[in-house]
PDB file of C-alpha atoms in Angstrom:
ATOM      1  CA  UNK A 914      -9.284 -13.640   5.951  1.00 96.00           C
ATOM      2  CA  UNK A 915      -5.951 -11.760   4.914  1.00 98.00           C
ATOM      3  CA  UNK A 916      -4.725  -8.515   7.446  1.00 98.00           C
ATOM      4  CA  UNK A 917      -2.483  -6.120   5.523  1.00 98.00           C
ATOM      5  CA  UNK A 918      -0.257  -3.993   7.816  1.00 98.00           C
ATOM      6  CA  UNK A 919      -0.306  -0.748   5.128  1.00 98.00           C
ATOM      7  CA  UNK A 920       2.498   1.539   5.595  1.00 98.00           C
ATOM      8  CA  UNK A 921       2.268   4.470   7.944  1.00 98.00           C
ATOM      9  CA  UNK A 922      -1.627   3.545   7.895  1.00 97.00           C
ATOM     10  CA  UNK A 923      -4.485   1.356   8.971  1.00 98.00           C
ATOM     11  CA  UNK A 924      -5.036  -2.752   9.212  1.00 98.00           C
ATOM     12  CA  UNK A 925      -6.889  -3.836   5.914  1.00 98.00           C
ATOM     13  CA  UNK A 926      -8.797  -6.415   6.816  1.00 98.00           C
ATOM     14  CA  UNK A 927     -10.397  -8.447   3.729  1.00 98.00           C
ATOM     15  CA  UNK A 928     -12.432 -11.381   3.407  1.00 96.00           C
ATOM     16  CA  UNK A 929     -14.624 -13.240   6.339  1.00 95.00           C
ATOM     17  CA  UNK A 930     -14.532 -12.491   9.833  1.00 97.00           C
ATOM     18  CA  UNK A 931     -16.487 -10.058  12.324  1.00 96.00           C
ATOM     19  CA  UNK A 932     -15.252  -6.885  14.063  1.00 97.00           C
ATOM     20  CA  UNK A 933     -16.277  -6.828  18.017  1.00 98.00           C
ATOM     21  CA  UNK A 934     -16.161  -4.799  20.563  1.00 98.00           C
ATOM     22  CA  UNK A 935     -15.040  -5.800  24.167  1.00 98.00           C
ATOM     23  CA  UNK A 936     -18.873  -6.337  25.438  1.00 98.00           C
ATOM     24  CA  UNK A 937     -18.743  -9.117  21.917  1.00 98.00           C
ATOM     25  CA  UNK A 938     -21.326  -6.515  20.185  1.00 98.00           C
ATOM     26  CA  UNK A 939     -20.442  -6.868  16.187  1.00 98.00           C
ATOM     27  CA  UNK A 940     -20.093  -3.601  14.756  1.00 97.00           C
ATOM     28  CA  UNK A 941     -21.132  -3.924  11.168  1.00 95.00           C
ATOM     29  CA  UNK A 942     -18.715  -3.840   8.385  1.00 94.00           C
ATOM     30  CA  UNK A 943     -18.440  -4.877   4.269  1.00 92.00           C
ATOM     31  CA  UNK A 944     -16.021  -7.476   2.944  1.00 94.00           C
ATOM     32  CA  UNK A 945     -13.137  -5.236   3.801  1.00 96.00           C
ATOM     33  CA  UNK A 946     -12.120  -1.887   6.267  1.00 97.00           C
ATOM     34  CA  UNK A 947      -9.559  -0.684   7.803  1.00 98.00           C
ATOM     35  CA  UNK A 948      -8.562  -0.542  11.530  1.00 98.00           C
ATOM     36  CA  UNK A 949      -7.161   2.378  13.394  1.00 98.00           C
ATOM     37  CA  UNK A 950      -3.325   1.719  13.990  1.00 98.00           C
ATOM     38  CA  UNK A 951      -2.177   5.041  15.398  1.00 97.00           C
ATOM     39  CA  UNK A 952      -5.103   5.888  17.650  1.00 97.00           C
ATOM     40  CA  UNK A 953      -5.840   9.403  15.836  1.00 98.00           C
ATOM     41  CA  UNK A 954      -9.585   8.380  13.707  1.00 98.00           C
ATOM     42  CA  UNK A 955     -12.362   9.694  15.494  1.00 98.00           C
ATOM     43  CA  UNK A 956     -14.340   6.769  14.325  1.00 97.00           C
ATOM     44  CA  UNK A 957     -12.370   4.199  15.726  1.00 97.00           C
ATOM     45  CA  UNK A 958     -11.731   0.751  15.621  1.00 98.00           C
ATOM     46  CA  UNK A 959     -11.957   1.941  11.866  1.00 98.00           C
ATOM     47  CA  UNK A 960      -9.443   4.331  10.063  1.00 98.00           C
ATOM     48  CA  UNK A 961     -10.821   7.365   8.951  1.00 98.00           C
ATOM     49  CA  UNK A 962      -7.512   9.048   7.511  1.00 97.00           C
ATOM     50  CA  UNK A 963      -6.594  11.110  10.621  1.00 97.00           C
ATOM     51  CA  UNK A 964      -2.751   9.514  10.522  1.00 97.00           C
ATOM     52  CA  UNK A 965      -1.874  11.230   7.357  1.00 96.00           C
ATOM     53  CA  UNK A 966       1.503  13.057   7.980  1.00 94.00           C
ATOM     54  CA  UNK A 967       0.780  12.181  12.183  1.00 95.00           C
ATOM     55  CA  UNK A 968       1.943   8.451  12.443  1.00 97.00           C
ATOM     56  CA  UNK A 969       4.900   6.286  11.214  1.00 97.00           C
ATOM     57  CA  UNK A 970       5.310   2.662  11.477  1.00 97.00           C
ATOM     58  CA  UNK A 971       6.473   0.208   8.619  1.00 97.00           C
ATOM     59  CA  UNK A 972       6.718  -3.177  10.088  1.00 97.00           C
ATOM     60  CA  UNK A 973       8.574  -5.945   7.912  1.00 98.00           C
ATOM     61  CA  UNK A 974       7.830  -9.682   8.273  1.00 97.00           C
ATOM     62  CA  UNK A 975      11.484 -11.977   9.117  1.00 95.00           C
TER      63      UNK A 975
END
């Protein structure tokens, strides 16, 4: 599993693994998606574009 912390954007999440709520229901998903960083998408946990222009953050590895 690889998490890519995109730019001013959403988690992409790629490769094996399961996205769960807090009750541990799985909500289905594809090989990849993209989790809600800024709290904005009204389809969260996933990213539906609504940070565009609303949400900065560019995190660097040290």
């Amino acid at each position: 599993m690889e998490i890519k912390v995109r730019d001013n954007g959403s988690l992409l999440v790629t490769g094996e693994f399961k996205v769960l709520d807090a009750e541990g229901n799985e909500f289905i998903t594809k090989k990849a998606c993209s989790l809600c960083r800024c709290g904005l998408s009204a389809n969260k946990p996933f990213c539906d574009g609504a940070h565009k222009g609303n949400f900065q953050s560019e995190p660097r590895a040290k």
